Amino acid sequence: MQLVSKAKSFGGEQRVYRHRSEATRTDMDLAVFLPREALEGFVCPTLVYLSGLTCSWQEITMQGLPQMHAAKHGMIFVAPDTSPRGEQVPDDEHYDLGQSASFYIDSTEQPWSEHFQMESYLTKELPGLLLEALPVDEDAIGITGHSMGGFGALMLALRHPELFHSVSAFAPICNPTHSVWGRKAFEAYLGEDESVWEAYDPCLLVQERGWEGDILIDQGLADEYFEDQLEPWAFEKACRKAGVELTLRLHGGYDHYYHFIASFLADHFEWHADRLAE
Amino acid sequence: MQLVSKAKSFGGEQRVYRHRSEATRTDMDLAVFLPREALEGFVCPTLVYLSGLTCSWQEITMQGLPQMHAAKHGMIFVAPDTSPRGEQVPDDEHYDLGQSASFYIDSTEQPWSEHFQMESYLTKELPGLLLEALPVDEDAIGITGHSMGGFGALMLALRHPELFHSVSAFAPICNPTHSVWGRKAFEAYLGEDESVWEAYDPCLLVQERGWEGDILIDQGLADEYFEDQLEPWAFEKACRKAGVELTLRLHGGYDHYYHFIASFLADHFEWHADRLAE
């Protein structure tokens, strides 16, 4: 991993890295905050944050102040990009497909499959790179995310419980086989056979595979996507059926965006810090 | 003032307003955070934040999380723009003059004087608008800022102690009659007679007029502008001569930008909250 930039922040260091990815066959950028403890060489719990549609690693890194919370808990904070990027990477004229809209899965379909291999990137390639370069405690890695990234966090945790030891989400797309965003992306990336999609839907995954811990979801009630795209009640029902403990907090007046995430980010750090310390 | 946008944040509300300014003869935008107490109608202490070169009200509003700190202390947070803007407003090809580089003074020179009347805007027009529209406690208004805005905060507080009851700054331009940025701006906006400039230099102002309270300045030691443009030691010396108590904190490793401000913003809110409560 090549260091692109660094800045001191809350006694630690905010870094941006670039590296060649074998999974996506592109260069990938990511942001990493290292608390003081990590700079001193101590192995640290780590929280991975997956961003939403139209975003990159930049929004959460510059907004919401994850550095403050990560420094408080002595956690490493990793914000990967939302997709492969570049002139050679296929894209779509709409914001909800293609670059910055990977949905964090491995595509099997043309023209996406050559580069859109984000599940492999996030669960096979990136952990190895992080463990090699940084004092990440491989037994204490949590994952969270927002909207498409909240879906990604739930989906990847449920599919890779050996890798992710705690999970939470902000306004996640809970039931993508049922939502417009999810169905469009799954059809493009995974093909028309809907039975294939089921292995990526958190509502179905949690019932099929369960989850050993508990799950935290925050959702704003003034969120314009609440009803049609996010459908937290479907995940609540699925967790109840599966016997998985869910804390679903519905916040009156909060929308889908930055101020909502920032307002509750401290609670998610505390949630992960508590569980990763066990 | 016309409400442009609003979002719930930390139990309060982040708003953006637009209004026609008589001082600048343009539309002016500003960001205002109202804590829960203000939304419930209680009169609140208020902190005004002046931004640096190239910025608008947006950077501090989206970065650094002033909402968290303002909510904690029950303070209103106001981020005005850095200059008049628009096609009819003169500008310069360089970032340190013209639009987003007002230096917060009233210009007397062509072509700037028609619109660049920021001292009048910030000390005469805006306080009236805020007091009329919002539950601002007019006896508890503090001012802070960054770089050019740090200069603005010091300069305006020292020139208008009846208006601003507490003052702090992040990496301010302390001695503008001596720095390249300051001399260029003062010559353009105030003309070639350097004796006129003196009434706007914090180092000279604090010796001539004093300050009833104490002053907080944070400065990063990895700040590229530290030596040539910011010169905090000049202000330290001036305060010492003037018998004004200055807390000047020099932070090893911190640069001039966002991560530096964010890392210490909580301390500035606490500083102002303590003093405005007296």
XYZ file of C-alpha atoms in Angstrom, chain A residues 108-109 177 183 186-200:
19
model
C -20.857 -12.602 -12.436
C -22.304 -10.634 -15.353
C -34.390 -8.405 -3.266
C -33.269 -5.419 -7.570
C -28.649 -7.549 -8.298
C -30.024 -8.044 -11.805
C -27.113 -6.150 -13.342
C -24.362 -7.690 -11.226
C -25.762 -11.195 -10.563
C -28.084 -11.854 -13.525
C -31.785 -12.502 -13.878
C -32.011 -15.665 -11.754
C -33.503 -14.283 -8.548
C -32.659 -17.397 -6.565
C -28.999 -16.336 -6.811
C -29.846 -12.986 -5.216
C -31.074 -14.608 -2.017
C -27.574 -15.320 -0.759
C -26.973 -11.543 -0.586
